[in-house]
mmCIF file with all atom_site columns, C-alpha atoms in Angstrom:
data_model
loop_
_atom_site.group_PDB
_atom_site.id
_atom_site.type_symbol
_atom_site.label_atom_id
_atom_site.label_alt_id
_atom_site.label_comp_id
_atom_site.label_asym_id
_atom_site.label_entity_id
_atom_site.label_seq_id
_atom_site.pdbx_PDB_ins_code
_atom_site.Cartn_x
_atom_site.Cartn_y
_atom_site.Cartn_z
_atom_site.occupancy
_atom_site.B_iso_or_equiv
_atom_site.pdbx_formal_charge
_atom_site.auth_seq_id
_atom_site.auth_comp_id
_atom_site.auth_asym_id
_atom_site.auth_atom_id
_atom_site.pdbx_PDB_model_num
ATOM 1   C CA . MET A 1 1   ? 0.000   0.000  0.000   1.00 0.00 ? 29  MET A CA 1
ATOM 2   C CA . THR A 1 2   ? 1.115   3.550  -0.713  1.00 0.00 ? 30  THR A CA 1
ATOM 3   C CA . LYS A 1 3   ? 0.684   6.035  2.101   1.00 0.00 ? 31  LYS A CA 1
ATOM 4   C CA . ILE A 1 4   ? 0.618   9.786  1.630   1.00 0.00 ? 32  ILE A CA 1
ATOM 5   C CA . VAL A 1 5   ? 0.951   11.994 4.689   1.00 0.00 ? 33  VAL A CA 1
ATOM 6   C CA . ILE A 1 6   ? 0.238   15.691 4.236   1.00 0.00 ? 34  ILE A CA 1
ATOM 7   C CA . CYS A 1 7   ? 1.272   17.853 7.159   1.00 0.00 ? 35  CYS A CA 1
ATOM 8   C CA . LYS A 1 8   ? -0.205  21.290 7.675   1.00 0.00 ? 36  LYS A CA 1
ATOM 9   C CA . ASP A 1 9   ? 0.285   23.766 10.488  1.00 0.00 ? 37  ASP A CA 1
ATOM 10  C CA . CYS A 1 10  ? -2.413  25.322 12.660  1.00 0.00 ? 38  CYS A CA 1
ATOM 11  C CA . ASN A 1 11  ? -2.949  27.986 9.970   1.00 0.00 ? 39  ASN A CA 1
ATOM 12  C CA . ASP A 1 12  ? -3.706  25.275 7.372   1.00 0.00 ? 40  ASP A CA 1
ATOM 13  C CA . ALA A 1 13  ? -0.409  25.938 5.551   1.00 0.00 ? 41  ALA A CA 1
ATOM 14  C CA . TYR A 1 14  ? 1.386   23.030 3.893   1.00 0.00 ? 42  TYR A CA 1
ATOM 15  C CA . ARG A 1 15  ? 4.562   22.080 5.805   1.00 0.00 ? 43  ARG A CA 1
ATOM 16  C CA . GLN A 1 16  ? 5.437   18.594 4.562   1.00 0.00 ? 44  GLN A CA 1
ATOM 17  C CA . LEU A 1 17  ? 4.450   15.962 2.031   1.00 0.00 ? 45  LEU A CA 1
ATOM 18  C CA . THR A 1 18  ? 5.522   12.345 2.472   1.00 0.00 ? 46  THR A CA 1
ATOM 19  C CA . CYS A 1 19  ? 4.813   9.462  0.103   1.00 0.00 ? 47  CYS A CA 1
ATOM 20  C CA . PHE A 1 20  ? 5.988   5.930  0.823   1.00 0.00 ? 48  PHE A CA 1
ATOM 21  C CA . GLY A 1 21  ? 5.349   2.343  -0.101  1.00 0.00 ? 49  GLY A CA 1
ATOM 22  C CA . HIS A 1 22  ? 4.210   0.547  -3.198  1.00 0.00 ? 50  HIS A CA 1
ATOM 23  C CA . ALA A 1 23  ? 0.508   0.187  -3.939  1.00 0.00 ? 51  ALA A CA 1
ATOM 24  C CA . GLY A 1 24  ? 0.565   -3.531 -4.690  1.00 0.00 ? 52  GLY A CA 1
ATOM 25  C CA . PHE A 1 25  ? -2.389  -3.278 -7.067  1.00 0.00 ? 53  PHE A CA 1
ATOM 26  C CA . ALA A 1 26  ? -0.549  -5.279 -9.732  1.00 0.00 ? 54  ALA A CA 1
ATOM 27  C CA . LYS A 1 27  ? 2.919   -6.629 -10.435 1.00 0.00 ? 55  LYS A CA 1
ATOM 28  C CA . TYR A 1 28  ? 5.824   -4.257 -11.028 1.00 0.00 ? 56  TYR A CA 1
ATOM 29  C CA . GLY A 1 29  ? 5.457   -2.480 -14.359 1.00 0.00 ? 57  GLY A CA 1
ATOM 30  C CA . ALA A 1 30  ? 1.686   -2.970 -14.506 1.00 0.00 ? 58  ALA A CA 1
ATOM 31  C CA . ASP A 1 31  ? 0.621   -1.260 -11.275 1.00 0.00 ? 59  ASP A CA 1
ATOM 32  C CA . ILE A 1 32  ? -1.576  1.605  -12.473 1.00 0.00 ? 60  ILE A CA 1
ATOM 33  C CA . VAL A 1 33  ? -2.243  2.846  -8.936  1.00 0.00 ? 61  VAL A CA 1
ATOM 34  C CA . CYS A 1 34  ? 1.460   3.142  -8.151  1.00 0.00 ? 62  CYS A CA 1
ATOM 35  C CA . ALA A 1 35  ? 2.134   4.758  -11.522 1.00 0.00 ? 63  ALA A CA 1
ATOM 36  C CA . SER A 1 36  ? -0.705  7.249  -11.097 1.00 0.00 ? 64  SER A CA 1
ATOM 37  C CA . VAL A 1 37  ? 0.431   8.276  -7.634  1.00 0.00 ? 65  VAL A CA 1
ATOM 38  C CA . SER A 1 38  ? 4.039   8.574  -8.808  1.00 0.00 ? 66  SER A CA 1
ATOM 39  C CA . VAL A 1 39  ? 3.099   10.780 -11.750 1.00 0.00 ? 67  VAL A CA 1
ATOM 40  C CA . LEU A 1 40  ? 0.981   13.088 -9.605  1.00 0.00 ? 68  LEU A CA 1
ATOM 41  C CA . VAL A 1 41  ? 3.566   13.432 -6.847  1.00 0.00 ? 69  VAL A CA 1
ATOM 42  C CA . ILE A 1 42  ? 6.645   13.826 -9.072  1.00 0.00 ? 70  ILE A CA 1
ATOM 43  C CA . ASN A 1 43  ? 4.884   16.237 -11.421 1.00 0.00 ? 71  ASN A CA 1
ATOM 44  C CA . THR A 1 44  ? 3.709   18.378 -8.515  1.00 0.00 ? 72  THR A CA 1
ATOM 45  C CA . ILE A 1 45  ? 7.186   18.499 -6.984  1.00 0.00 ? 73  ILE A CA 1
ATOM 46  C CA . ASN A 1 46  ? 8.715   19.417 -10.351 1.00 0.00 ? 74  ASN A CA 1
ATOM 47  C CA . ALA A 1 47  ? 6.061   22.098 -10.938 1.00 0.00 ? 75  ALA A CA 1
ATOM 48  C CA . LEU A 1 48  ? 6.618   23.571 -7.476  1.00 0.00 ? 76  LEU A CA 1
ATOM 49  C CA . GLU A 1 49  ? 10.322  23.865 -8.198  1.00 0.00 ? 77  GLU A CA 1
ATOM 50  C CA . GLN A 1 50  ? 10.428  24.706 -11.909 1.00 0.00 ? 78  GLN A CA 1
ATOM 51  C CA . LEU A 1 51  ? 7.211   26.661 -12.473 1.00 0.00 ? 79  LEU A CA 1
ATOM 52  C CA . ALA A 1 52  ? 6.538   28.227 -9.079  1.00 0.00 ? 80  ALA A CA 1
ATOM 53  C CA . GLY A 1 53  ? 10.184  28.706 -8.089  1.00 0.00 ? 81  GLY A CA 1
ATOM 54  C CA . GLU A 1 54  ? 9.707   27.241 -4.620  1.00 0.00 ? 82  GLU A CA 1
ATOM 55  C CA . VAL A 1 55  ? 12.705  26.165 -2.568  1.00 0.00 ? 83  VAL A CA 1
ATOM 56  C CA . PHE A 1 56  ? 12.260  23.115 -0.344  1.00 0.00 ? 84  PHE A CA 1
ATOM 57  C CA . GLU A 1 57  ? 14.103  20.103 1.011   1.00 0.00 ? 85  GLU A CA 1
ATOM 58  C CA . THR A 1 58  ? 13.540  16.681 -0.556  1.00 0.00 ? 86  THR A CA 1
ATOM 59  C CA . SER A 1 59  ? 14.514  13.181 0.528   1.00 0.00 ? 87  SER A CA 1
ATOM 60  C CA . VAL A 1 60  ? 14.136  10.275 -1.900  1.00 0.00 ? 88  VAL A CA 1
ATOM 61  C CA . ASP A 1 61  ? 14.627  6.507  -1.827  1.00 0.00 ? 89  ASP A CA 1
ATOM 62  C CA . GLU A 1 62  ? 13.347  5.101  -5.125  1.00 0.00 ? 90  GLU A CA 1
ATOM 63  C CA . GLU A 1 63  ? 13.732  1.446  -4.118  1.00 0.00 ? 91  GLU A CA 1
ATOM 64  C CA . GLU A 1 64  ? 11.555  1.924  -1.061  1.00 0.00 ? 92  GLU A CA 1
ATOM 65  C CA . GLY A 1 65  ? 9.115   4.166  -2.901  1.00 0.00 ? 93  GLY A CA 1
ATOM 66  C CA . PHE A 1 66  ? 9.831   7.044  -0.513  1.00 0.00 ? 94  PHE A CA 1
ATOM 67  C CA . ILE A 1 67  ? 9.796   10.779 -1.135  1.00 0.00 ? 95  ILE A CA 1
ATOM 68  C CA . ARG A 1 68  ? 9.429   13.621 1.345   1.00 0.00 ? 96  ARG A CA 1
ATOM 69  C CA . CYS A 1 69  ? 9.269   17.365 0.786   1.00 0.00 ? 97  CYS A CA 1
ATOM 70  C CA . ASP A 1 70  ? 9.735   19.800 3.642   1.00 0.00 ? 98  ASP A CA 1
ATOM 71  C CA . PHE A 1 71  ? 8.404   23.296 3.001   1.00 0.00 ? 99  PHE A CA 1
ATOM 72  C CA . THR A 1 72  ? 10.359  25.635 5.227   1.00 0.00 ? 100 THR A CA 1
ATOM 73  C CA . GLY A 1 73  ? 8.670   28.920 4.437   1.00 0.00 ? 101 GLY A CA 1
ATOM 74  C CA . PRO A 1 74  ? 5.310   30.233 3.325   1.00 0.00 ? 102 PRO A CA 1
ATOM 75  C CA . LEU A 1 75  ? 4.240   29.006 -0.101  1.00 0.00 ? 103 LEU A CA 1
ATOM 76  C CA . GLN A 1 76  ? 2.990   31.190 -2.906  1.00 0.00 ? 104 GLN A CA 1
ATOM 77  C CA . GLU A 1 77  ? -0.711  31.059 -3.791  1.00 0.00 ? 105 GLU A CA 1
ATOM 78  C CA . ARG A 1 78  ? 0.006   29.161 -7.000  1.00 0.00 ? 106 ARG A CA 1
ATOM 79  C CA . SER A 1 79  ? 2.018   26.581 -5.059  1.00 0.00 ? 107 SER A CA 1
ATOM 80  C CA . VAL A 1 80  ? -0.861  26.040 -2.657  1.00 0.00 ? 108 VAL A CA 1
ATOM 81  C CA . PHE A 1 81  ? -3.096  25.536 -5.701  1.00 0.00 ? 109 PHE A CA 1
ATOM 82  C CA . LEU A 1 82  ? -0.691  22.909 -7.090  1.00 0.00 ? 110 LEU A CA 1
ATOM 83  C CA . LEU A 1 83  ? -0.685  21.052 -3.772  1.00 0.00 ? 111 LEU A CA 1
ATOM 84  C CA . ASP A 1 84  ? -4.483  21.290 -3.516  1.00 0.00 ? 112 ASP A CA 1
ATOM 85  C CA . ALA A 1 85  ? -4.705  19.782 -7.021  1.00 0.00 ? 113 ALA A CA 1
ATOM 86  C CA . LEU A 1 86  ? -2.344  16.980 -5.943  1.00 0.00 ? 114 LEU A CA 1
ATOM 87  C CA . VAL A 1 87  ? -4.519  16.206 -2.923  1.00 0.00 ? 115 VAL A CA 1
ATOM 88  C CA . PHE A 1 88  ? -7.632  16.243 -5.132  1.00 0.00 ? 116 PHE A CA 1
ATOM 89  C CA . GLY A 1 89  ? -6.071  13.731 -7.534  1.00 0.00 ? 117 GLY A CA 1
ATOM 90  C CA . LEU A 1 90  ? -4.778  11.471 -4.770  1.00 0.00 ? 118 LEU A CA 1
ATOM 91  C CA . GLN A 1 91  ? -8.117  11.424 -2.977  1.00 0.00 ? 119 GLN A CA 1
ATOM 92  C CA . ASN A 1 92  ? -9.857  10.478 -6.221  1.00 0.00 ? 120 ASN A CA 1
ATOM 93  C CA . ILE A 1 93  ? -7.436  7.575  -6.750  1.00 0.00 ? 121 ILE A CA 1
ATOM 94  C CA . GLN A 1 94  ? -8.099  6.470  -3.179  1.00 0.00 ? 122 GLN A CA 1
ATOM 95  C CA . LYS A 1 95  ? -11.874 6.583  -3.767  1.00 0.00 ? 123 LYS A CA 1
ATOM 96  C CA . GLU A 1 96  ? -11.598 4.700  -7.070  1.00 0.00 ? 124 GLU A CA 1
ATOM 97  C CA . TYR A 1 97  ? -9.227  1.922  -5.980  1.00 0.00 ? 125 TYR A CA 1
ATOM 98  C CA . GLY A 1 98  ? -9.684  1.853  -2.212  1.00 0.00 ? 126 GLY A CA 1
ATOM 99  C CA . LYS A 1 99  ? -7.627  2.303  0.914   1.00 0.00 ? 127 LYS A CA 1
ATOM 100 C CA . LYS A 1 100 ? -6.160  -1.154 0.410   1.00 0.00 ? 128 LYS A CA 1
ATOM 101 C CA . TYR A 1 101 ? -3.845  0.397  -2.195  1.00 0.00 ? 129 TYR A CA 1
ATOM 102 C CA . LEU A 1 102 ? -3.651  4.105  -1.273  1.00 0.00 ? 130 LEU A CA 1
ATOM 103 C CA . GLN A 1 103 ? -4.187  5.961  1.978   1.00 0.00 ? 131 GLN A CA 1
ATOM 104 C CA . VAL A 1 104 ? -4.111  9.751  2.125   1.00 0.00 ? 132 VAL A CA 1
ATOM 105 C CA . LYS A 1 105 ? -3.740  11.133 5.661   1.00 0.00 ? 133 LYS A CA 1
ATOM 106 C CA . PHE A 1 106 ? -3.565  14.652 7.058   1.00 0.00 ? 134 PHE A CA 1
ATOM 107 C CA . GLU A 1 107 ? -1.615  15.598 10.160  1.00 0.00 ? 135 GLU A CA 1
ATOM 108 C CA . GLU A 1 108 ? -1.206  18.883 11.974  1.00 0.00 ? 136 GLU A CA 1
ATOM 109 C CA . VAL A 1 109 ? 2.327   19.908 12.896  1.00 0.00 ? 137 VAL A CA 1
#
């Protein structure tokens, strides 16, 4: 199962995004849930950096299916929109395929 943990502060500002695990929907190379999640997460991170110009810390372990982004400062409005769109997409995948393969959690930090 893939787990996504989205951390926000008491002001509802994004502080961290963590994605880990493999969905296990199908064998490697045919897992559409894992591929969908990967595309959404990687594209959002790339857009935050390349299009929005955000600076953040990332940790990655491809073998383990782990990626974490730490947002150290306030994000621009367009960056918040990108992250909101990511959450929207992830929640729709979770609804379509079930929590057996993808769990999206929110935590306050």
